[in-house]
PDB file with SEQRES, HELIX, SHEET and CRYST1 records, atoms N, CA, C and O in Angstrom:
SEQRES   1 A   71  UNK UNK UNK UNK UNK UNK UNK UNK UNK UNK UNK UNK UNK          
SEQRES   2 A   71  UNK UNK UNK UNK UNK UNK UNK UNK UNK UNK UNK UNK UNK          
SEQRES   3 A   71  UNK UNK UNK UNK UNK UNK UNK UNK UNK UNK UNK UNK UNK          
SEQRES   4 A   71  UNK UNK UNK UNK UNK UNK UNK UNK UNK UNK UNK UNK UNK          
SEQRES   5 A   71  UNK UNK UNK UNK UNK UNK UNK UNK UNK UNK UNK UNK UNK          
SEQRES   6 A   71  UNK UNK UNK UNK UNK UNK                                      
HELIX    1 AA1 UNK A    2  UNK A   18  1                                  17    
HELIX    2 AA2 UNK A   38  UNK A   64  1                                  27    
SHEET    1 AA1 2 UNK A  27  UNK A  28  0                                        
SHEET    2 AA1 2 UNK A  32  UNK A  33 -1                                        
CRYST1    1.000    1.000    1.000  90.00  90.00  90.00 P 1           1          
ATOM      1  N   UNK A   1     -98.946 211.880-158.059  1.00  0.00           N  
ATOM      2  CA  UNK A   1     -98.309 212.288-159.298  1.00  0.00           C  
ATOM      3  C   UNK A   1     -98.520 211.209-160.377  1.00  0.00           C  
ATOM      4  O   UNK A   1     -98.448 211.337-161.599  1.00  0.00           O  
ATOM      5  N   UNK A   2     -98.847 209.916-159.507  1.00  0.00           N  
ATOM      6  CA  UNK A   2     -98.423 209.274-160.915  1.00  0.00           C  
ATOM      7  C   UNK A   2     -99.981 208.745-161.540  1.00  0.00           C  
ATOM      8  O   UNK A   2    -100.018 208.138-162.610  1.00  0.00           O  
ATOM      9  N   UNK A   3    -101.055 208.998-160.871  1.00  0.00           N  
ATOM     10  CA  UNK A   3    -102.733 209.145-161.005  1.00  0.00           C  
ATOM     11  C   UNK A   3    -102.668 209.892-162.014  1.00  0.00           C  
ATOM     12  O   UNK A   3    -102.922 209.371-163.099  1.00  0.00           O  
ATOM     13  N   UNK A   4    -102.242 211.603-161.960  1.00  0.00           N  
ATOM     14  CA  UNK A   4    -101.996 212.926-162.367  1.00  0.00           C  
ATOM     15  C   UNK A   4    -101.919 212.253-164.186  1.00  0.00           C  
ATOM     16  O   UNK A   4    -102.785 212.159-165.056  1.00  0.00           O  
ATOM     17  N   UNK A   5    -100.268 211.849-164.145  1.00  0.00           N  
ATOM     18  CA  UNK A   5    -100.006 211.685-165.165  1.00  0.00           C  
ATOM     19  C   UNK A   5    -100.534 210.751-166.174  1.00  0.00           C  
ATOM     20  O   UNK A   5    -100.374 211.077-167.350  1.00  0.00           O  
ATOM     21  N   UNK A   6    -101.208 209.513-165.882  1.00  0.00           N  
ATOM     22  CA  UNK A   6    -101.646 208.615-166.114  1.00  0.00           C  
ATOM     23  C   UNK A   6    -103.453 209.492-166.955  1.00  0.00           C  
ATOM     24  O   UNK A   6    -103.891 209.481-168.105  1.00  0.00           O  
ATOM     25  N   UNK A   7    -103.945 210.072-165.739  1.00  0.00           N  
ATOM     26  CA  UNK A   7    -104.976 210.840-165.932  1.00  0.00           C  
ATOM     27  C   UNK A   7    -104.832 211.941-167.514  1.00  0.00           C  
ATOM     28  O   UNK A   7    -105.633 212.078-168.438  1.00  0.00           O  
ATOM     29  N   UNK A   8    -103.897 212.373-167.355  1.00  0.00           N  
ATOM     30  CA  UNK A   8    -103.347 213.712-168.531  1.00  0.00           C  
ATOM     31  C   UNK A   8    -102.944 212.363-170.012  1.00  0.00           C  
ATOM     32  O   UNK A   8    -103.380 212.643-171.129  1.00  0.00           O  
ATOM     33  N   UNK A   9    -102.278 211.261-169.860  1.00  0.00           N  
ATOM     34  CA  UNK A   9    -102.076 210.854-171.103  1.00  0.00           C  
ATOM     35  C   UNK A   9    -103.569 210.061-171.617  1.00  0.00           C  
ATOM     36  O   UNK A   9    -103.715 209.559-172.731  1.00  0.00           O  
ATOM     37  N   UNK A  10    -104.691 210.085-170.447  1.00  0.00           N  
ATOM     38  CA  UNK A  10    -105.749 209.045-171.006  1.00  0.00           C  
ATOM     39  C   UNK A  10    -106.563 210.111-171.972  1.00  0.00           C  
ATOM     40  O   UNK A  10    -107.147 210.004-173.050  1.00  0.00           O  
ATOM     41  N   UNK A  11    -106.270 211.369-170.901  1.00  0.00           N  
ATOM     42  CA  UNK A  11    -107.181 212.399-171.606  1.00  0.00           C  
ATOM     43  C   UNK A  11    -106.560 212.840-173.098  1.00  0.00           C  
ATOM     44  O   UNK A  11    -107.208 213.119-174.107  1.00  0.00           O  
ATOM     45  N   UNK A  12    -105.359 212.822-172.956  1.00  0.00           N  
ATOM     46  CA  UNK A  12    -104.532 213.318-174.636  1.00  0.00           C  
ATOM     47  C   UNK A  12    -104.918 212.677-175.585  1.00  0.00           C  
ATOM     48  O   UNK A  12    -105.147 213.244-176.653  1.00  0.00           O  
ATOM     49  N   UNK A  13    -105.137 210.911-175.377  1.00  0.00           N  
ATOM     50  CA  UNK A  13    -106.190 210.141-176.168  1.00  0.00           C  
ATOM     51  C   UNK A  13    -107.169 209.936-176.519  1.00  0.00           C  
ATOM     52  O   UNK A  13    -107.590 209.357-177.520  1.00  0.00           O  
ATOM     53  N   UNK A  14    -107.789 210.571-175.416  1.00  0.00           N  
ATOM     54  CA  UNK A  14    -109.614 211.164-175.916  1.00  0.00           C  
ATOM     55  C   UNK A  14    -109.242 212.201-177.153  1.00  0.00           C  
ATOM     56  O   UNK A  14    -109.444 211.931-178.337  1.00  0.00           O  
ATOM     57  N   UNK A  15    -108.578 213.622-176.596  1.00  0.00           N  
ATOM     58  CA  UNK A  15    -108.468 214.066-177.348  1.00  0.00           C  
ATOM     59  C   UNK A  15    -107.980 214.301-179.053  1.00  0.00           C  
ATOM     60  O   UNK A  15    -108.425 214.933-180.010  1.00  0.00           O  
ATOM     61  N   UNK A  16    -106.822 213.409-178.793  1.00  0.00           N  
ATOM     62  CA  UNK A  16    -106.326 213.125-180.490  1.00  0.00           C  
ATOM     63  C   UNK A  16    -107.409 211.874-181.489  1.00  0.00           C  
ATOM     64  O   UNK A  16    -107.221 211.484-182.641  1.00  0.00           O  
ATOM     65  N   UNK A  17    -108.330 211.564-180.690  1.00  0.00           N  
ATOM     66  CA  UNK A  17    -108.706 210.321-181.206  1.00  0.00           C  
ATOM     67  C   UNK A  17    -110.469 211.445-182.052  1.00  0.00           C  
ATOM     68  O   UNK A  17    -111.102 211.387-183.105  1.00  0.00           O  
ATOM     69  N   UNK A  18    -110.542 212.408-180.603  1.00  0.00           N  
ATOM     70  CA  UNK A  18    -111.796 213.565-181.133  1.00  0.00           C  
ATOM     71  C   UNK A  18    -111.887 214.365-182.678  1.00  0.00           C  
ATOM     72  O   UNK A  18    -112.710 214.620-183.558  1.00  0.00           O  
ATOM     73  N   UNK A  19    -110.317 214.582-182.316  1.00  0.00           N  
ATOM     74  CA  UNK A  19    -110.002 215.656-183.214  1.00  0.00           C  
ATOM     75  C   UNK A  19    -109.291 215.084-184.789  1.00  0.00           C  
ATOM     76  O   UNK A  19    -109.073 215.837-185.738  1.00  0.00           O  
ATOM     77  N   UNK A  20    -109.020 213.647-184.778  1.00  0.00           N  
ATOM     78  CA  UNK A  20    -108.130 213.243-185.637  1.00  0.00           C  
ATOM     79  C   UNK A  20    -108.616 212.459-186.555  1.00  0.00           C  
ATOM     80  O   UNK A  20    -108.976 211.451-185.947  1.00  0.00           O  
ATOM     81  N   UNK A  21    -108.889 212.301-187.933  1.00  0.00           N  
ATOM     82  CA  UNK A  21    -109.721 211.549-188.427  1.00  0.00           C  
ATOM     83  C   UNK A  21    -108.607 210.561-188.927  1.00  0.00           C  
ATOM     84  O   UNK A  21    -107.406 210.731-189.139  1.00  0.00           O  
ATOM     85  N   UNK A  22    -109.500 209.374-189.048  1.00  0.00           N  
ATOM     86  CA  UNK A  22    -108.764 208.034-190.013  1.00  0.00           C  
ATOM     87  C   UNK A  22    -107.245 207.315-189.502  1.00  0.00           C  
ATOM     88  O   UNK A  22    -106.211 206.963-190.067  1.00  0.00           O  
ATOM     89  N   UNK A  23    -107.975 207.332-187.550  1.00  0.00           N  
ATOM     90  CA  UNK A  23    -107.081 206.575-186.880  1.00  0.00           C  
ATOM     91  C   UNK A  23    -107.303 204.888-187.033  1.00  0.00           C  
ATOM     92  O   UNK A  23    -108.216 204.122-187.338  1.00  0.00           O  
ATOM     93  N   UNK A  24    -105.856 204.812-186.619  1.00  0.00           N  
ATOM     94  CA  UNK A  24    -106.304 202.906-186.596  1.00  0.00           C  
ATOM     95  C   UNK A  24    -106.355 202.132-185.596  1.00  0.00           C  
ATOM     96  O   UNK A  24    -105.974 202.756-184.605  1.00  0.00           O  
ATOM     97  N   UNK A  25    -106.666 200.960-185.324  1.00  0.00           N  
ATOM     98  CA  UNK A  25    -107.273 200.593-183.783  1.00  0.00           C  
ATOM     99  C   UNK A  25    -105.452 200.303-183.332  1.00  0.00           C  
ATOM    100  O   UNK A  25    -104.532 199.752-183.936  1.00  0.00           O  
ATOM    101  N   UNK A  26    -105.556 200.998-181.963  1.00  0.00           N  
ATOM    102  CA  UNK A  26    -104.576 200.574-181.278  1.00  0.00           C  
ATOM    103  C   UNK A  26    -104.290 198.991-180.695  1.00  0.00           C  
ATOM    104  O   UNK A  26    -105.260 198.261-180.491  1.00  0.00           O  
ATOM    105  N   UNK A  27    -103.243 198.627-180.504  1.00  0.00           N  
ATOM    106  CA  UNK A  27    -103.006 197.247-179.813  1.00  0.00           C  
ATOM    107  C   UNK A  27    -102.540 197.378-178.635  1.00  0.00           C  
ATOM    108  O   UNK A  27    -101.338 197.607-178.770  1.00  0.00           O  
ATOM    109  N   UNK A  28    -102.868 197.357-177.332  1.00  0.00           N  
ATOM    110  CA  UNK A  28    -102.440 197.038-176.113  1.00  0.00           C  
ATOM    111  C   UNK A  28    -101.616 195.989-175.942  1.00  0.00           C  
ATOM    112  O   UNK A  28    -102.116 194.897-175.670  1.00  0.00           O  
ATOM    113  N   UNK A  29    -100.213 196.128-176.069  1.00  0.00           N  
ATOM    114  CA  UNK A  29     -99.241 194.933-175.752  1.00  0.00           C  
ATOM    115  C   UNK A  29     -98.879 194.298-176.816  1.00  0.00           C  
ATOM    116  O   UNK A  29     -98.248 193.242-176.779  1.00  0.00           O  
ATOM    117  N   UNK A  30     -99.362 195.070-178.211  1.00  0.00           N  
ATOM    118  CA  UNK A  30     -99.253 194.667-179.387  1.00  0.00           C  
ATOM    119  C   UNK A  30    -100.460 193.127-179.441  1.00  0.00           C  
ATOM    120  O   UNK A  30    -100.271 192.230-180.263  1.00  0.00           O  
ATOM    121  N   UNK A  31    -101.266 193.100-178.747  1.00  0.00           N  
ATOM    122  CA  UNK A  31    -101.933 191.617-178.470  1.00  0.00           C  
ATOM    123  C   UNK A  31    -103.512 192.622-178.838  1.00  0.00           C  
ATOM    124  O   UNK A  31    -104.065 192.816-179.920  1.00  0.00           O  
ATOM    125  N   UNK A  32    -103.869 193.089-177.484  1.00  0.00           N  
ATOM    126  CA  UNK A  32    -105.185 193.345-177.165  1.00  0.00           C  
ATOM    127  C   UNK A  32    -105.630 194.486-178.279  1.00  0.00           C  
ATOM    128  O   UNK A  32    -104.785 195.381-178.299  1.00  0.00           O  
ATOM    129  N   UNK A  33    -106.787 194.728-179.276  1.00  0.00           N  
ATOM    130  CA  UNK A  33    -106.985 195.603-180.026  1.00  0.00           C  
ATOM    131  C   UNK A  33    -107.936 196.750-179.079  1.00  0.00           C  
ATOM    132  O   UNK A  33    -108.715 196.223-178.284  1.00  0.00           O  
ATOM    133  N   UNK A  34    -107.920 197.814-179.109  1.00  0.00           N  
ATOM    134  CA  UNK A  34    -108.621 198.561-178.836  1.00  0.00           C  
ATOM    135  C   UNK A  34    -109.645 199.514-179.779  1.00  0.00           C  
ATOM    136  O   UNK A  34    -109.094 199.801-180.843  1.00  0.00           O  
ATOM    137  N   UNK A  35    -110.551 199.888-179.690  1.00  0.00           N  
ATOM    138  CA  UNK A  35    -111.775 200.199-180.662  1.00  0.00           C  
ATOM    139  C   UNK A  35    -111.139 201.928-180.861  1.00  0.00           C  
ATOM    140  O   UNK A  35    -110.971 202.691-179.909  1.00  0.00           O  
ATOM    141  N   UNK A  36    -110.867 202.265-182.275  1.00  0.00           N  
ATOM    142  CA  UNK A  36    -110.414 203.531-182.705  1.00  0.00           C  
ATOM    143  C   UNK A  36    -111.319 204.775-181.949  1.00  0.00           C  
ATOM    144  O   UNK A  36    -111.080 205.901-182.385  1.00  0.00           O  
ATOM    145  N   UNK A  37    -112.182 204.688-181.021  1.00  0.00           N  
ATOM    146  CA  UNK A  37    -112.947 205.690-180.432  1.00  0.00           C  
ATOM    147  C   UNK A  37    -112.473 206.560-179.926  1.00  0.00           C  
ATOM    148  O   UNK A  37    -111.261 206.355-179.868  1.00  0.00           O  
ATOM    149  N   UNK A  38    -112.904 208.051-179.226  1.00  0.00           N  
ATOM    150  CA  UNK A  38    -111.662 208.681-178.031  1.00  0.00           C  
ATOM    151  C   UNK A  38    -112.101 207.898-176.948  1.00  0.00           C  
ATOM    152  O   UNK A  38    -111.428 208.301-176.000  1.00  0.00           O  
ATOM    153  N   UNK A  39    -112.917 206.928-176.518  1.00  0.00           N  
ATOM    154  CA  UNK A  39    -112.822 206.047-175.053  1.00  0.00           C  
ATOM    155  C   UNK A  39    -111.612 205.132-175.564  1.00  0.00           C  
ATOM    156  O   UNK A  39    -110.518 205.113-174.999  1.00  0.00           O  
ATOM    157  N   UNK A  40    -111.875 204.511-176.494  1.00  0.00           N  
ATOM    158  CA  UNK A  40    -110.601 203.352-176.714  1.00  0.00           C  
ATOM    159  C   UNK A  40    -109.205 204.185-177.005  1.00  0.00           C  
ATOM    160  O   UNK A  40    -108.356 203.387-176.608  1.00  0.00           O  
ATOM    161  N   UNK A  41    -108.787 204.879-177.288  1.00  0.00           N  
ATOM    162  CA  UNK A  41    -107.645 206.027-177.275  1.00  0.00           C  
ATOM    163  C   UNK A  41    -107.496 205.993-175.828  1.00  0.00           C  
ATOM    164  O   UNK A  41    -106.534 205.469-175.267  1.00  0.00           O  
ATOM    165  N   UNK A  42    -108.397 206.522-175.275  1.00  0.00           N  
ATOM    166  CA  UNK A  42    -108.313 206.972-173.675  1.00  0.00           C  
ATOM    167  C   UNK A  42    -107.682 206.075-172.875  1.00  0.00           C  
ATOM    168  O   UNK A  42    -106.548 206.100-172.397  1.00  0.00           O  
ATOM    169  N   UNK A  43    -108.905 204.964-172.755  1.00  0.00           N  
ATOM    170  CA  UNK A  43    -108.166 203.587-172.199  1.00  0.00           C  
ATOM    171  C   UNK A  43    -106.520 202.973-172.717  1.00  0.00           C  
ATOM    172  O   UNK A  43    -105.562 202.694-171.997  1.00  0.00           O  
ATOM    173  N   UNK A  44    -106.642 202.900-174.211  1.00  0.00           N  
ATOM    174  CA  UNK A  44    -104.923 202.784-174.533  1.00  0.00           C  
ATOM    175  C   UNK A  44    -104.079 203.716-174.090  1.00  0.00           C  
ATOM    176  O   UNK A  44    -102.900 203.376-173.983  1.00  0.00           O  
ATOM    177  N   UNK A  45    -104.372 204.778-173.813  1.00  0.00           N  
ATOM    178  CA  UNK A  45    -102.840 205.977-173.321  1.00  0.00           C  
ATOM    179  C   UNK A  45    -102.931 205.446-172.132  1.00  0.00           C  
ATOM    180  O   UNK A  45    -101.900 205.013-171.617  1.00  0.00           O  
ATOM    181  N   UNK A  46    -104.169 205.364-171.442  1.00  0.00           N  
ATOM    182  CA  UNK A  46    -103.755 205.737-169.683  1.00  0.00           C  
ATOM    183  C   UNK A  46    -103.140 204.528-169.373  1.00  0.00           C  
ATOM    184  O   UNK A  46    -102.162 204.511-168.625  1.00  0.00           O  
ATOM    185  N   UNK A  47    -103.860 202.941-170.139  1.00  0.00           N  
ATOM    186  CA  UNK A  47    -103.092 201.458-169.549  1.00  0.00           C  
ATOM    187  C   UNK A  47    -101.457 201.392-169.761  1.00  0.00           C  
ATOM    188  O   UNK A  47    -100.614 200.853-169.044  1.00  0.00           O  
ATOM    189  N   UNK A  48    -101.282 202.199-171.116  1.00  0.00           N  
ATOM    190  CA  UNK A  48     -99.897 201.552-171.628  1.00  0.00           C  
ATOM    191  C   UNK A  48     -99.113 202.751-170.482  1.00  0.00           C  
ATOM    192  O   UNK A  48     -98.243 202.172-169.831  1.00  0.00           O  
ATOM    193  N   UNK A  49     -99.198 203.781-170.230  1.00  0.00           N  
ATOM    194  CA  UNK A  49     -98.384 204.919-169.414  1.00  0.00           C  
ATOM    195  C   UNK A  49     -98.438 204.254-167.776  1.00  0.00           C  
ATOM    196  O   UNK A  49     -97.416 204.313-167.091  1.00  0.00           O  
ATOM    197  N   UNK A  50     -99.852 203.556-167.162  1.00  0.00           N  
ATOM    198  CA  UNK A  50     -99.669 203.017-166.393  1.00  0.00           C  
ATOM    199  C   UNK A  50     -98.609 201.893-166.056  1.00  0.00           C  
ATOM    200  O   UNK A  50     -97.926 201.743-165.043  1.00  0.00           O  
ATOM    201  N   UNK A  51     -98.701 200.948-167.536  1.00  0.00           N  
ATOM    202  CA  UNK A  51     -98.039 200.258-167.052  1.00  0.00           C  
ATOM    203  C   UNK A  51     -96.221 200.446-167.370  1.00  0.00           C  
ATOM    204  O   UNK A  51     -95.347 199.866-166.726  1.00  0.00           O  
ATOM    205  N   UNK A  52     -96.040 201.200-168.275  1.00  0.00           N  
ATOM    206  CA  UNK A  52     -94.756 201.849-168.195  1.00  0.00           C  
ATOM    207  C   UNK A  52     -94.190 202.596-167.034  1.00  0.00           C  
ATOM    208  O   UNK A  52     -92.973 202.544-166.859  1.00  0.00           O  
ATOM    209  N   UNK A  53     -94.882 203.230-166.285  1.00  0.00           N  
ATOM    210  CA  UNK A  53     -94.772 203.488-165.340  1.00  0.00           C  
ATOM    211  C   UNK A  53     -94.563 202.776-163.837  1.00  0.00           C  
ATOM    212  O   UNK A  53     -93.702 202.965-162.978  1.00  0.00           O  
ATOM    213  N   UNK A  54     -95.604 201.966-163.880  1.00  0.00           N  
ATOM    214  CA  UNK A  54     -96.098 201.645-162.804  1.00  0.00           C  
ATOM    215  C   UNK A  54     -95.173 200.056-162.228  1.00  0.00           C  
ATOM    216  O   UNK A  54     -94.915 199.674-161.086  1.00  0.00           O  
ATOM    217  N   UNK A  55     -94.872 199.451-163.552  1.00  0.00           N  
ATOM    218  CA  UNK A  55     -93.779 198.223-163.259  1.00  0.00           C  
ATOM    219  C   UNK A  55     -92.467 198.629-163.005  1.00  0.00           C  
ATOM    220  O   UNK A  55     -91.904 197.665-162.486  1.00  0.00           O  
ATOM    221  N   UNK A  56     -91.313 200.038-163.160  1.00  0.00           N  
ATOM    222  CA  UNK A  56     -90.674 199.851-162.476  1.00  0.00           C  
ATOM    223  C   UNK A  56     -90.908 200.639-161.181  1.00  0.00           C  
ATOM    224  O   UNK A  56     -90.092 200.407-160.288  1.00  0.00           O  
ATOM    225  N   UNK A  57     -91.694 201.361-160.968  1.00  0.00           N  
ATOM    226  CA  UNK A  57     -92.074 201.834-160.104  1.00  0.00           C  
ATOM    227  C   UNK A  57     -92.287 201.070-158.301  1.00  0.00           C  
ATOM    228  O   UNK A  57     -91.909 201.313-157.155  1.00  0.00           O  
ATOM    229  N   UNK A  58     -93.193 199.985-159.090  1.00  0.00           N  
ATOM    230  CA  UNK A  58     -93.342 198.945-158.273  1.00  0.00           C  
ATOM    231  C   UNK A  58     -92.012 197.974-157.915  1.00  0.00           C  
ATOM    232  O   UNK A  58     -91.909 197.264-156.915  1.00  0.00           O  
ATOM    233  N   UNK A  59     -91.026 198.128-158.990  1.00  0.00           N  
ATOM    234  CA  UNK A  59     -90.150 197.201-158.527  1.00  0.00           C  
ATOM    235  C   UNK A  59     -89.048 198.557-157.788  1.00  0.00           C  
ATOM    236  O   UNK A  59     -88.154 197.992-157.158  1.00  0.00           O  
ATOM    237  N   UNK A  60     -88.956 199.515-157.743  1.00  0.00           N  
ATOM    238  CA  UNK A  60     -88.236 200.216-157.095  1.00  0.00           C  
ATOM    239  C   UNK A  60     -88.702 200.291-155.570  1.00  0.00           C  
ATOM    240  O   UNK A  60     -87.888 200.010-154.691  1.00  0.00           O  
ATOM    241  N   UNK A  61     -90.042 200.679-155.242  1.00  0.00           N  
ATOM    242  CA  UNK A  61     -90.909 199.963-153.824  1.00  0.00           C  
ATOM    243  C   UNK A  61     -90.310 198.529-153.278  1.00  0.00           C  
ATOM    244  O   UNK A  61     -89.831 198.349-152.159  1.00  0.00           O  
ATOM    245  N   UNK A  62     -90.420 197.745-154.118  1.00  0.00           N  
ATOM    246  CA  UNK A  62     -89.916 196.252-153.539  1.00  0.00           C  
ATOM    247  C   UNK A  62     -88.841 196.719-153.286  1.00  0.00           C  
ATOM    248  O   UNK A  62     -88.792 197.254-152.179  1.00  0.00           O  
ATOM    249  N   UNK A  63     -87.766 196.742-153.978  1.00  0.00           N  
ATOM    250  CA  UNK A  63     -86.283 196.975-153.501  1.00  0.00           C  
ATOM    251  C   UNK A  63     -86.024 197.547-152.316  1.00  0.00           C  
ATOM    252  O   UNK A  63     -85.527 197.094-151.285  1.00  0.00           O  
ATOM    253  N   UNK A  64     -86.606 199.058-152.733  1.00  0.00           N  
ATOM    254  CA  UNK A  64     -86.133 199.856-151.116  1.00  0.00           C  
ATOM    255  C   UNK A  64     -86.687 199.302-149.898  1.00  0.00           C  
ATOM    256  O   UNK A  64     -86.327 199.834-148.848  1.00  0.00           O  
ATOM    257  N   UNK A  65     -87.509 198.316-149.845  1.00  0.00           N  
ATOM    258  CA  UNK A  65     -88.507 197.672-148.811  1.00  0.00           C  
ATOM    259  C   UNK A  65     -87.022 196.592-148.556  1.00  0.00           C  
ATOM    260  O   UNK A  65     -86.164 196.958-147.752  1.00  0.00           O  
ATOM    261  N   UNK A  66     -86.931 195.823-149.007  1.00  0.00           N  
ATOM    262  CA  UNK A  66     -86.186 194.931-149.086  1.00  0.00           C  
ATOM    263  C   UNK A  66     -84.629 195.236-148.476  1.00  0.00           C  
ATOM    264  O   UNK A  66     -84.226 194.311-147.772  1.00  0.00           O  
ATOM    265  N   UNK A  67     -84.001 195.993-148.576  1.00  0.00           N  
ATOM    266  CA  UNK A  67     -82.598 196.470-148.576  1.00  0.00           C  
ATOM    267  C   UNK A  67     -82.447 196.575-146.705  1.00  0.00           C  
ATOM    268  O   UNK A  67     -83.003 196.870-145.646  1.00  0.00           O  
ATOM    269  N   UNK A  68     -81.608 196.227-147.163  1.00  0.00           N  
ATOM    270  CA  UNK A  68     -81.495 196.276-145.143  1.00  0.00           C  
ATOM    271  C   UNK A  68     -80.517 197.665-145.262  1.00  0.00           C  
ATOM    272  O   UNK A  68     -79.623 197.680-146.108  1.00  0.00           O  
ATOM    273  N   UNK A  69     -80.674 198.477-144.637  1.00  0.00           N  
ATOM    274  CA  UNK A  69     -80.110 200.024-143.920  1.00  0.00           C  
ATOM    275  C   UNK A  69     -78.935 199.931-142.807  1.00  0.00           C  
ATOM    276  O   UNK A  69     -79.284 200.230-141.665  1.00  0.00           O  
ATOM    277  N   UNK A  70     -77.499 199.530-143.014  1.00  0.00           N  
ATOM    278  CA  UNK A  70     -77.182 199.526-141.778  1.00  0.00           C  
ATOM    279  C   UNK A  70     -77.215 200.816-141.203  1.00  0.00           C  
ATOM    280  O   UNK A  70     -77.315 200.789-139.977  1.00  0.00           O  
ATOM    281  N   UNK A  71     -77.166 201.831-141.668  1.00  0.00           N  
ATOM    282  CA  UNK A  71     -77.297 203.016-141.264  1.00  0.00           C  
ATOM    283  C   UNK A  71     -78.036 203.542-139.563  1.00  0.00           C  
ATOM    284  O   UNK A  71     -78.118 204.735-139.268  1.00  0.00           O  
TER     285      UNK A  71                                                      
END                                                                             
């Protein structure tokens, strides 16, 4: 699911970047610039959704790993 989604927001950035004229270069992390293209769109949706995703995601994995069950 979370490939899926990651996959669907890179592609929404191809697409708005195809169809949309007189975009401006995105910033990854507000740091990294990305090139106004639909690849650089692409790459900016899918990294920033990854990593919105994917950091608490990962810290919810650690936790439940971690937690002892007396159950």
């Amino acid at each position: 699911m979370y490939v899926l989604l990651v996959l669907v927001t890179a592609t929404a950035g191809f697409l708005i970047a195809t169809f949309v004229e007189g975009l401006e270069p995105p910033r990854f992390l507000f740091l990294v610039p990305f090139p106004p293209t639909p690849l650089g769109f692409a790459a900016y949706g899918g990294l920033t959704l990854a990593l919105v995703l994917g950091v608490p995601l990962a810290l919810v994995v650690l936790v439940s790993r971690r937690i002892d069950d007396p159950a």
